[in-house]
XYZ file of C-alpha atoms in Angstrom:
774
model
C 41.619 202.802 144.861
C 42.769 203.826 141.359
C 41.334 201.696 138.567
C 44.536 201.975 136.533
C 47.829 200.555 137.798
C 51.091 201.568 136.094
C 54.204 199.513 136.896
C 57.597 201.064 136.173
C 61.118 199.982 137.105
C 62.274 202.579 139.625
C 60.631 204.491 142.497
C 62.057 207.826 141.246
C 60.428 207.288 137.855
C 57.141 206.271 139.533
C 57.005 209.486 141.533
C 57.637 211.658 138.446
C 55.051 209.855 136.277
C 52.307 209.788 138.937
C 52.492 213.584 139.018
C 51.605 213.655 135.300
C 48.773 211.084 135.291
C 46.588 212.245 138.167
C 44.308 210.466 140.597
C 42.921 207.899 138.147
C 46.305 206.205 138.004
C 48.467 204.633 140.657
C 52.133 204.322 139.653
C 54.353 201.804 141.458
C 57.815 200.330 140.987
C 59.001 196.761 140.462
C 62.531 197.829 141.480
C 64.051 196.358 138.323
C 63.984 192.659 137.451
C 61.716 190.467 139.585
C 62.774 187.018 138.307
C 66.038 185.435 137.313
C 67.627 182.073 136.623
C 68.327 180.331 139.951
C 71.858 179.316 140.865
C 73.000 175.800 140.058
C 72.707 173.500 137.058
C 68.895 173.190 137.145
C 68.238 176.660 135.732
C 68.493 175.637 132.062
C 67.190 172.381 130.621
C 69.784 171.907 127.872
C 68.199 168.735 126.500
C 64.797 170.402 126.228
C 65.779 173.190 123.816
C 67.473 175.222 126.589
C 64.201 175.739 128.416
C 64.856 178.177 131.300
C 63.429 177.951 134.802
C 62.880 181.305 136.463
C 62.248 182.104 140.095
C 61.346 185.282 141.949
C 64.510 186.592 143.571
C 64.518 186.623 147.370
C 64.554 190.411 147.651
C 61.514 190.734 145.342
C 59.092 188.397 147.090
C 57.625 191.236 149.157
C 57.473 193.461 146.046
C 55.515 190.781 144.147
C 53.187 190.259 147.116
C 52.355 193.976 147.175
C 51.920 194.116 143.394
C 49.520 191.157 143.427
C 47.419 192.963 146.019
C 47.300 196.102 143.864
C 46.485 194.108 140.705
C 43.379 192.621 142.379
C 41.915 196.096 142.883
C 42.796 197.412 139.412
C 40.850 197.153 136.153
C 43.774 197.868 133.808
C 47.475 197.203 134.267
C 50.005 199.248 132.283
C 53.473 197.696 132.090
C 55.771 200.687 131.635
C 59.315 199.346 131.980
C 62.097 200.760 129.779
C 61.822 200.713 126.005
C 64.592 198.200 125.309
C 65.219 194.455 125.577
C 65.808 194.447 129.326
C 62.679 196.526 129.874
C 60.611 194.271 127.611
C 61.820 191.238 129.562
C 60.887 192.885 132.868
C 57.339 193.507 131.571
C 57.074 189.897 130.380
C 58.285 188.521 133.719
C 55.813 190.761 135.576
C 52.958 189.542 133.387
C 53.967 185.915 134.036
C 54.480 186.249 137.797
C 51.384 188.386 138.406
C 49.346 186.084 136.103
C 47.981 189.064 134.190
C 45.321 188.451 131.564
C 45.763 189.861 128.059
C 42.534 191.849 128.225
C 43.624 193.666 131.387
C 47.252 194.251 130.378
C 48.754 196.962 128.186
C 52.405 197.570 127.413
C 53.364 201.233 127.099
C 56.731 202.677 126.142
C 58.313 206.120 126.151
C 61.810 207.510 125.732
C 61.381 210.591 127.888
C 59.460 211.248 131.084
C 57.383 214.280 130.158
C 53.628 214.797 130.411
C 53.279 214.771 126.634
C 55.318 211.548 126.213
C 53.461 209.730 129.030
C 50.045 210.806 127.712
C 50.941 209.634 124.186
C 52.149 206.295 125.575
C 48.856 205.738 127.453
C 46.928 206.593 124.274
C 49.018 204.199 122.150
C 49.537 200.972 124.090
C 50.755 197.724 122.529
C 51.317 194.131 123.527
C 54.570 192.650 124.816
C 57.086 192.192 121.994
C 58.084 188.552 122.476
C 60.951 188.895 119.979
C 62.614 191.489 122.194
C 61.993 189.246 125.212
C 63.573 186.292 123.408
C 66.640 188.368 122.477
C 67.108 189.241 126.150
C 66.491 185.619 127.174
C 69.007 184.378 124.629
C 71.705 186.728 125.953
C 70.970 185.802 129.566
C 70.898 182.044 128.890
C 73.980 182.031 126.679
C 75.955 184.091 129.187
C 74.853 181.768 131.999
C 75.939 178.688 130.013
C 79.334 180.215 129.237
C 79.921 181.360 132.814
C 78.578 178.174 134.397
C 80.780 175.867 132.311
C 83.896 178.025 131.953
C 84.321 179.231 135.525
C 84.727 175.742 137.089
C 87.370 174.943 134.445
C 89.316 178.031 135.498
C 88.951 176.999 139.143
C 90.332 173.531 138.474
C 93.108 174.469 136.077
C 94.298 177.870 137.287
C 92.927 179.252 140.548
C 89.795 178.979 142.704
C 87.360 181.870 142.509
C 88.034 182.904 138.915
C 85.286 183.673 136.432
C 84.897 184.167 132.699
C 82.240 185.789 130.563
C 81.428 186.085 126.889
C 81.876 189.896 126.739
C 84.042 190.508 129.818
C 86.756 188.099 128.651
C 86.940 189.822 125.263
C 87.309 193.193 127.028
C 90.121 191.753 129.151
C 91.789 190.387 126.017
C 91.854 193.874 124.468
C 93.624 195.241 127.556
C 96.084 192.323 127.752
C 96.919 192.583 124.047
C 97.509 196.319 124.366
C 99.801 195.813 127.381
C 101.939 193.312 125.455
C 101.996 195.600 122.434
C 103.387 198.352 124.658
C 105.881 195.983 126.309
C 107.308 194.869 122.952
C 107.292 198.314 121.388
C 110.714 199.667 120.435
C 110.756 203.457 120.303
C 112.504 205.069 117.340
C 113.963 208.536 117.628
C 113.981 211.330 115.066
C 114.650 215.050 115.125
C 111.844 217.589 114.740
C 112.897 221.031 113.526
C 110.973 224.090 114.732
C 111.784 227.760 114.288
C 110.579 230.980 115.912
C 110.514 234.124 113.783
C 110.001 237.703 114.878
C 107.976 240.235 112.897
C 107.282 243.732 114.241
C 107.783 242.659 117.824
C 105.538 239.585 117.494
C 106.685 235.995 117.156
C 105.268 232.995 115.355
C 106.312 229.393 114.997
C 107.123 227.316 111.897
C 108.094 223.709 111.427
C 110.058 221.675 108.912
C 107.628 219.086 107.458
C 110.488 216.595 107.162
C 112.033 214.877 110.177
C 115.701 213.866 110.346
C 116.394 210.308 111.386
C 119.857 210.982 112.842
C 121.456 213.605 115.009
C 124.155 214.163 112.368
C 121.569 215.116 109.711
C 119.779 217.491 112.084
C 123.065 219.075 113.155
C 124.188 219.578 109.558
C 120.886 221.270 108.672
C 120.893 223.583 111.700
C 124.470 224.648 111.170
C 123.721 225.433 107.509
C 120.893 227.694 108.684
C 123.364 229.844 110.651
C 124.359 231.453 107.357
C 120.908 231.405 105.739
C 118.359 234.123 105.048
C 114.641 233.467 105.497
C 111.733 234.934 103.597
C 108.054 234.317 102.874
C 108.020 232.133 99.747
C 104.270 231.589 99.538
C 101.195 232.642 101.446
C 97.936 230.803 100.926
C 94.597 231.562 102.513
C 91.696 229.124 102.191
C 88.216 229.184 103.647
C 87.402 226.240 105.879
C 84.696 225.052 108.198
C 84.090 222.885 111.241
C 80.849 220.974 111.717
C 79.362 219.925 115.059
C 79.345 216.357 116.339
C 76.121 214.343 116.420
C 74.031 214.281 119.613
C 75.071 211.724 122.200
C 74.578 207.983 122.038
C 75.294 205.917 125.162
C 78.838 205.248 123.981
C 79.728 208.827 122.983
C 78.225 210.194 126.216
C 80.398 207.821 128.250
C 83.480 208.841 126.260
C 82.903 212.586 126.438
C 81.900 212.554 130.123
C 85.183 210.753 130.785
C 87.241 213.323 128.851
C 85.492 216.476 129.987
C 84.108 215.604 133.445
C 86.488 212.748 134.434
C 83.513 210.474 135.173
C 83.884 206.708 135.159
C 81.590 204.871 132.747
C 79.483 203.574 135.655
C 79.225 207.054 137.184
C 78.066 208.529 133.885
C 75.261 205.983 133.617
C 74.241 206.406 137.258
C 73.957 210.193 136.936
C 72.218 209.931 133.543
C 69.690 207.504 135.070
C 68.792 210.107 137.702
C 68.388 212.797 135.041
C 66.141 210.516 132.983
C 63.979 209.496 135.927
C 63.574 213.161 136.901
C 62.287 213.896 133.386
C 65.287 216.043 132.405
C 66.725 213.962 129.520
C 65.588 211.245 127.128
C 66.426 207.578 127.682
C 70.164 207.123 128.178
C 70.605 203.693 126.554
C 70.592 204.212 122.819
C 72.636 203.615 119.674
C 70.817 206.337 117.763
C 72.016 209.845 116.818
C 68.564 210.769 115.537
C 66.493 213.676 116.886
C 62.711 213.786 116.511
C 61.082 216.591 114.498
C 59.653 218.009 117.736
C 63.113 218.034 119.320
C 64.643 219.744 116.282
C 61.960 222.456 116.363
C 62.509 222.933 120.084
C 66.273 223.253 119.527
C 65.655 225.724 116.689
C 63.551 227.968 118.937
C 66.148 227.830 121.730
C 68.954 228.757 119.308
C 66.962 231.649 117.794
C 66.130 232.983 121.256
C 69.637 232.677 122.720
C 71.999 233.236 119.788
C 70.088 234.503 116.772
C 68.740 233.019 113.551
C 72.162 232.955 111.850
C 73.350 230.368 114.399
C 70.735 227.775 113.434
C 71.276 224.985 110.901
C 68.900 222.038 110.905
C 70.671 218.656 110.710
C 69.685 214.998 110.553
C 72.325 212.474 111.654
C 72.504 208.912 110.381
C 73.123 206.259 113.015
C 76.481 204.588 112.308
C 76.019 201.482 114.448
C 75.016 198.563 112.196
C 73.170 196.666 114.883
C 71.494 199.627 116.538
C 68.790 197.870 118.545
C 67.411 201.031 120.150
C 67.133 203.161 117.005
C 64.876 205.745 118.588
C 66.403 209.072 119.626
C 69.778 210.282 120.728
C 70.288 211.412 124.328
C 68.975 214.963 124.577
C 67.250 217.352 126.986
C 63.477 216.931 127.176
C 63.177 220.729 127.047
C 65.818 222.674 125.080
C 64.713 225.957 126.655
C 66.073 224.706 129.991
C 69.862 225.072 129.919
C 70.379 224.812 133.677
C 68.767 222.459 136.172
C 68.554 221.959 139.907
C 70.218 218.872 141.330
C 73.604 217.887 142.696
C 76.782 219.142 141.048
C 77.352 216.035 138.934
C 73.779 216.049 137.644
C 74.156 219.706 136.658
C 77.480 219.083 134.921
C 76.250 216.071 132.945
C 73.029 217.825 131.970
C 75.055 220.824 130.792
C 77.188 218.515 128.628
C 74.120 216.809 127.120
C 72.357 220.136 126.494
C 75.390 221.698 124.805
C 76.077 218.671 122.608
C 72.442 218.411 121.476
C 71.956 222.138 120.870
C 75.302 222.421 119.043
C 74.243 219.617 116.698
C 71.533 221.960 115.325
C 73.793 225.000 114.979
C 75.670 226.502 112.045
C 79.104 225.392 110.925
C 82.020 227.434 112.245
C 83.523 229.403 109.332
C 87.322 229.522 109.361
C 90.139 231.023 107.384
C 93.161 228.749 107.191
C 96.500 230.339 106.370
C 99.580 228.395 105.264
C 102.897 230.229 105.023
C 105.826 228.608 103.223
C 109.193 229.994 104.348
C 112.151 229.801 101.971
C 115.657 229.060 103.250
C 118.255 230.767 101.034
C 120.821 227.941 101.055
C 118.450 224.927 101.105
C 115.793 223.283 98.950
C 113.808 222.593 102.122
C 111.057 224.898 103.396
C 109.601 225.676 106.786
C 105.814 225.869 107.114
C 103.667 227.904 109.512
C 99.917 227.398 109.751
C 97.280 229.583 111.294
C 93.547 229.485 111.720
C 91.183 232.405 112.239
C 87.540 231.940 113.198
C 85.457 234.193 110.930
C 82.128 233.011 112.399
C 82.009 230.880 115.523
C 78.735 229.049 114.801
C 78.364 225.972 117.017
C 81.758 226.712 118.637
C 79.940 229.370 120.646
C 78.475 226.471 122.617
C 80.550 223.310 122.323
C 83.625 221.557 120.912
C 84.141 217.797 121.122
C 87.269 216.490 122.829
C 89.372 213.584 121.533
C 91.380 210.765 123.076
C 94.439 211.711 121.017
C 97.452 212.540 123.134
C 99.306 215.721 122.061
C 102.634 215.045 120.429
C 104.275 218.096 121.896
C 103.407 220.386 124.784
C 104.844 223.460 123.057
C 102.581 223.490 120.002
C 102.042 227.044 118.853
C 98.644 228.669 119.000
C 97.429 228.194 115.461
C 95.293 231.337 115.544
C 98.179 233.752 116.019
C 99.935 234.633 112.764
C 101.079 238.208 112.071
C 100.254 239.960 108.747
C 102.838 238.873 106.153
C 103.497 239.359 102.442
C 105.247 237.188 99.835
C 108.943 238.012 99.613
C 109.042 239.540 103.100
C 112.342 238.954 104.926
C 112.023 237.178 108.265
C 114.276 237.462 111.309
C 115.095 234.104 112.878
C 114.980 234.269 116.644
C 115.727 230.618 117.355
C 115.698 227.227 115.620
C 115.633 223.917 117.472
C 116.169 220.311 116.544
C 114.548 218.287 119.320
C 114.938 214.528 119.555
C 111.471 212.960 119.693
C 110.479 209.344 120.126
C 107.732 207.265 118.520
C 105.046 206.103 120.889
C 103.146 202.851 121.246
C 99.374 202.835 121.132
C 98.115 204.243 124.459
C 96.643 202.070 127.186
C 92.880 202.089 127.311
C 90.844 204.397 129.473
C 87.329 203.288 130.343
C 86.047 205.626 127.620
C 88.433 204.460 124.893
C 87.679 200.813 125.774
C 83.965 201.515 125.276
C 84.810 203.098 121.919
C 86.834 200.044 120.875
C 84.125 197.584 121.937
C 81.581 199.577 119.964
C 83.839 199.682 116.883
C 84.207 195.895 117.049
C 80.456 195.425 117.426
C 80.840 193.842 120.865
C 78.232 194.631 123.493
C 75.346 197.090 123.358
C 74.483 200.314 125.231
C 73.230 198.395 128.269
C 76.391 196.246 128.553
C 79.333 198.689 128.426
C 79.180 199.962 132.013
C 78.540 196.612 133.758
C 81.251 194.911 131.660
C 83.889 197.478 132.624
C 82.800 197.412 136.277
C 82.915 193.598 136.324
C 86.478 193.222 135.007
C 87.681 195.683 137.658
C 85.670 194.145 140.486
C 87.057 190.700 139.651
C 90.598 192.127 139.660
C 91.434 191.219 136.086
C 91.991 194.909 135.472
C 92.962 197.815 137.692
C 92.302 201.464 136.908
C 94.946 203.825 138.217
C 97.401 206.595 137.469
C 101.117 205.825 137.304
C 104.112 208.109 137.322
C 106.303 208.386 134.253
C 110.019 207.693 134.070
C 112.901 209.995 133.331
C 114.382 209.915 129.816
C 117.249 211.808 128.222
C 116.883 213.497 124.855
C 119.099 215.650 122.662
C 118.192 219.212 121.819
C 120.172 221.044 119.150
C 119.628 224.768 118.637
C 120.887 227.887 116.906
C 120.330 231.416 118.194
C 122.354 234.661 117.960
C 124.794 232.994 115.539
C 125.639 230.207 118.026
C 125.091 226.438 117.803
C 124.268 224.431 120.943
C 124.196 220.692 121.556
C 122.498 219.857 124.883
C 121.263 216.716 126.595
C 118.066 217.329 128.515
C 115.696 215.235 130.604
C 111.972 214.722 130.304
C 109.367 212.599 132.063
C 107.675 210.110 129.768
C 105.091 207.365 130.116
C 102.969 208.974 132.847
C 99.490 207.430 132.838
C 96.291 209.000 134.137
C 93.386 206.722 135.053
C 94.339 204.005 132.574
C 93.356 200.323 132.599
C 96.163 197.886 133.441
C 95.857 194.083 133.302
C 96.849 192.011 136.317
C 98.953 188.845 136.192
C 95.851 186.711 136.619
C 94.340 188.433 133.567
C 97.394 187.460 131.502
C 97.214 183.804 132.558
C 93.433 183.456 132.155
C 93.492 185.235 128.799
C 96.175 182.920 127.419
C 94.283 179.869 128.672
C 91.051 180.996 127.003
C 92.798 181.944 123.753
C 94.338 178.460 123.552
C 91.371 176.356 124.607
C 88.296 178.498 123.819
C 89.314 180.620 120.822
C 85.711 181.183 119.725
C 84.562 182.561 123.055
C 87.299 185.168 123.087
C 87.467 185.911 119.351
C 86.490 189.481 118.468
C 84.646 188.774 115.213
C 82.880 185.733 116.677
C 81.648 187.735 119.682
C 80.440 190.501 117.363
C 78.605 187.903 115.254
C 76.815 186.630 118.362
C 75.668 190.210 119.049
C 74.330 190.410 115.492
C 72.407 187.184 116.064
C 70.795 188.697 119.174
C 69.705 191.576 116.923
C 68.252 189.087 114.446
C 66.263 187.432 117.249
C 64.989 190.852 118.367
C 63.700 191.580 114.858
C 62.058 188.161 114.556
C 64.574 186.864 112.034
C 65.964 183.966 114.051
C 64.744 181.413 116.613
C 66.616 181.946 119.860
C 66.970 178.243 120.686
C 68.561 177.572 117.284
C 71.060 180.362 117.824
C 72.123 178.991 121.239
C 72.237 175.427 119.925
C 74.664 176.410 117.147
C 76.974 177.946 119.749
C 76.649 175.444 122.572
C 77.644 172.221 120.779
C 81.214 173.256 119.916
C 81.588 175.174 123.159
C 80.589 172.230 125.371
C 82.899 169.936 123.392
C 85.795 172.329 124.122
C 84.904 172.240 127.827
C 85.015 168.438 127.844
C 88.362 168.401 126.013
C 89.856 170.948 128.395
C 88.849 168.807 131.382
C 91.587 166.418 130.214
C 94.319 169.081 130.160
C 96.834 168.627 132.976
C 97.222 171.587 135.314
C 100.990 171.265 134.890
C 100.609 171.903 131.155
C 99.011 175.312 131.744
C 101.518 178.119 131.644
C 101.038 179.715 135.072
C 104.746 179.716 135.914
C 108.016 180.572 134.214
C 111.633 179.715 134.970
C 113.584 182.980 135.195
C 117.083 181.605 135.816
C 119.309 180.316 138.599
C 120.410 182.006 141.795
C 123.990 183.289 141.346
C 125.035 182.107 144.823
C 123.270 178.802 145.519
C 122.449 177.687 141.953
C 118.810 177.038 142.768
C 116.132 177.611 140.112
C 114.162 180.861 140.348
C 110.606 180.788 138.977
C 107.792 183.314 138.705
C 104.286 181.952 139.223
C 100.808 182.558 140.545
C 100.451 181.876 144.237
C 97.431 181.667 146.506
C 97.640 185.379 147.275
C 98.913 186.657 143.971
C 101.974 186.579 141.699
C 105.333 185.721 143.263
C 108.894 184.608 142.596
C 110.301 181.467 144.197
C 113.833 180.213 144.882
C 114.017 176.404 144.843
C 111.522 173.848 143.550
C 108.386 172.786 145.405
C 110.167 169.872 147.111
C 112.884 172.151 148.515
C 112.378 172.538 152.272
C 114.307 175.835 152.249
C 112.460 177.422 149.300
C 111.902 181.167 149.527
C 109.098 183.392 148.222
C 108.736 187.063 147.359
C 105.664 188.884 146.019
C 105.851 190.780 142.741
C 105.553 194.552 142.852
C 102.778 196.459 141.098
C 103.398 196.568 137.361
C 105.625 193.465 137.316
C 104.451 190.508 135.230
C 105.251 186.811 135.500
C 105.894 186.659 131.774
C 108.649 189.279 131.623
C 110.193 189.843 135.061
C 113.985 189.583 134.786
C 116.417 187.660 136.993
C 117.858 190.955 138.280
C 114.390 192.245 139.212
C 113.544 188.956 140.933
C 116.744 189.019 143.006
C 115.877 192.557 144.135
C 112.556 191.283 145.487
C 114.359 188.742 147.690
C 115.933 191.635 149.543
C 112.513 191.858 151.167
C 111.584 191.708 153.922
C 114.325 194.160 154.924
C 115.077 195.891 158.205
C 114.504 199.621 157.829
C 115.525 200.733 161.311
C 114.270 201.107 164.868
C 111.365 203.096 166.304
C 110.322 203.079 169.964
C 112.928 200.363 170.550
C 111.169 198.055 168.072
C 112.263 196.960 164.615
C 110.617 198.309 161.432
C 110.493 195.846 158.536
C 109.587 196.633 154.903
C 107.899 193.899 152.848
C 105.300 193.217 150.157
C 102.125 191.357 151.056
C 98.825 190.389 149.537
C 97.597 193.978 149.608
C 100.832 195.617 148.498
C 103.986 196.988 150.175
C 103.958 197.775 153.902
C 106.002 198.494 157.029
C 105.571 196.079 159.949
C 106.167 197.541 163.411
C 105.218 196.142 166.823
C 102.726 193.691 165.276
C 100.970 196.408 163.253
C 101.048 196.936 159.468
C 101.327 200.310 157.725
C 100.681 200.425 153.960
C 103.151 202.351 151.817
C 101.945 205.153 149.571
C 102.145 205.045 145.761
C 105.361 207.037 145.754
C 107.118 204.831 148.321
C 109.227 201.765 147.497
C 109.801 199.018 150.106
C 113.316 198.501 148.689
C 114.375 202.096 149.257
C 112.236 203.547 152.052
C 114.502 204.778 154.879
C 114.137 204.912 158.644
C 112.983 208.539 158.773
C 110.295 207.989 156.112
C 109.053 204.816 157.811
C 108.745 206.571 161.187
C 106.752 209.382 159.571
C 104.476 206.827 157.895
C 103.720 205.212 161.265
C 103.099 208.573 162.964
C 100.762 209.723 160.179
C 98.740 206.507 160.378
C 98.432 206.766 164.168
C 97.275 210.362 163.871
C 94.658 209.402 161.248
C 93.441 206.529 163.466
C 93.195 208.845 166.460
C 90.973 211.221 164.490
C 88.842 208.289 163.398
C 88.263 207.053 166.959
C 85.580 208.956 168.885
C 85.041 206.698 171.890
C 84.935 203.103 173.137
C 83.492 201.425 176.233
C 85.068 199.418 179.067
C 81.882 197.314 179.271
C 82.557 195.917 175.780
C 85.762 197.021 173.988
C 84.401 195.464 170.776
C 81.916 198.353 170.506
C 83.414 201.595 169.177
C 82.089 204.940 167.986
C 84.106 205.966 164.934
C 84.357 208.692 162.335
C 83.830 207.417 158.820
C 83.720 208.761 155.306
C 79.996 209.536 155.663
C 80.139 210.701 159.287
C 80.126 209.027 162.738
C 78.896 205.430 163.135
C 78.924 202.559 165.634
C 81.072 199.505 164.961
C 80.617 196.170 166.714
C 82.782 193.364 165.428
C 82.479 193.375 161.649
C 79.102 195.174 161.579
C 78.450 198.912 161.322
C 75.364 200.753 162.601
C 73.974 204.190 161.739
C 73.692 206.762 164.484
C 70.235 208.428 164.507
C 70.225 212.096 163.480
C 68.977 213.230 166.905
C 72.024 211.688 168.653
C 75.462 213.260 169.134
C 78.234 210.670 168.619
C 80.525 212.088 171.316
C 77.731 212.015 173.935
C 76.558 208.437 173.365
C 76.465 206.213 176.441
C 77.100 202.484 176.367
C 73.365 201.838 177.003
C 72.395 204.070 174.065
C 74.775 202.267 171.675
C 73.307 198.885 172.727
C 69.811 200.245 172.132
C 70.798 201.491 168.626
C 72.416 198.151 167.762
C 69.451 196.073 168.971
C 66.757 198.217 167.347
C 68.374 199.006 164.026
C 66.776 196.908 161.273
C 68.975 194.489 159.388
C 70.027 195.967 156.029
C 68.060 194.434 153.153
C 70.109 192.148 150.991
C 70.198 193.267 147.392
C 69.403 190.673 144.788
C 71.373 190.447 141.619
C 68.726 192.407 139.768
C 67.459 194.510 142.652
C 68.126 197.584 140.607
C 68.700 197.549 136.891
C 72.338 198.239 136.210
C 73.503 200.864 133.759
């Protein structure tokens, strides 16, 4: 038995570290948190300075039993959980539960899983940092108090099953506010003038810096240019440079992985966790852009070897985040000489992104030459301007260029690097000039990445909270992430070419959204309720101040109980006041108007299964209901739109001598046929789908179901062998069972399926902290 026991958080990390330490050390995993606050109102003793009661979670009892056995046979215990507040709390809980003595316990920390880092950690142990533990405790206790007292209020006043959270509700508010900003935005049009000139068989593009507010102004200018001559009035060349972005923090990694790799925030953290545990990258929860001296030297050597000495430029980056709690190192490769790794495709892609960003941060500026050409118009005081950019030395651009969230204004922007040789006074031949009507845009809806960026800018949340917050608001159906088609819009395009003027009306698609975050109706209602009754909880600056207080606790500058006490008094008072608010006074419904035929009131409101419109009041025995379509909101649905919904359910036609009916239900629009339900696709509308399309929908679903079904058994029709996303499996009732690898699904007998069902172990239930979330 090894005399030294090292306890880490994950089995993957344990395996990697044990390979570095040798036979004198046994490395085991706690599988994340081992204790938590129990459910119910006994977890926190509010009257006794918020004293918490912790208990070992059900799924960790066996883990603790095994650890206690290993501790008995070990002389020294090294607690090696992650180097942040959550990790410090895990070490503290382990020490408490395992009843470890100070003289036999050492806390070790590292930010990368390499032999050198692990050896240094063993050589430089410390004690548990109780300030970091208290900061984690304060967050956990405060969030429990908020959730435990707010959620029942939402259940009573709005709808059963709702929840609220200190950070999640602020994130929802950002998305709700943005949606309303977009809804109330009034687009203004103006005319953008662009011109294409030809020089020696090559063309280049210029633009009028000024925009015309009316069609008449744009038309007058274009027509005047029919008789104009054009020449180069001024030509200015200036040296310029581009500098690389800092190495990744948690936030910037999530943003860039979203833009470049199309990863969700949760996916980014999951893949990064694997890379960290395999020893490929440094710790992936950090606010810091700093690189260690060793890392900078390693990057320097890699750059010299791969690109040459002229491509290297040593740089130190200052961390921008005020409350950076993990001010250690940025996310970087553990070995800069390794630019490709083994692993699955996503691991390789994320590693490549991290390697390029980190190596580029230590590379030379890109040297540019920027050219600005001013074009004179013979009969006007206005000038056209063409800009170009030539890369004289690529520097860091050889490796990497950061993307942005900015949406391009125009799809036909000219390539800025292509300008022909020109001289001042040179006559230019106009090929074409256009005056295109453009429209101002509202601020874009949030993506997961841009929401993370906004939360970070506001000082809300920390590296460990971004991913779980965004996952939570989607899981609880306050927010949905999806792509939506744009709508058609007419615009005017004026043009002159070959001495002719044209005035055309064209069509474009606008407002298409790709993987954006949309609030649901329940988010709107809950947000408004919280804003009215709990303004502090959902206030941006207040939430940021709470985060700062957690930082103060972590640095030993504040007593955690005092911090919670200053919050809880006013909060609890608001809860008690809100208990008195009548449910009827909460704005969960809205009168839209009256029915044009029967004069009954039409309202939009939240129903048991989602938002709906209703004809007649609640006492009306003949009242009618219709579910809202995706993208429709209680607060702004019109009378005309509501009346359209009452056309559902509608008969679509006949198929196999049975009626097909289109309707909207709890899970969206569908076709009902012969007692079966067939969901409509994104592009299909229950108000317009025709008989032919509905028949095809039914046939396609039947074909897909037939492919899914492998076999069933007369002895028990409830047992089926099916094809699933991950391969064949056995289904009995609501439970699924894996088919052993040595069995062929198509050849299974009834007796074999029973044997598999009876002998397959029950899946282990995962506790709330079974695995530390990203």
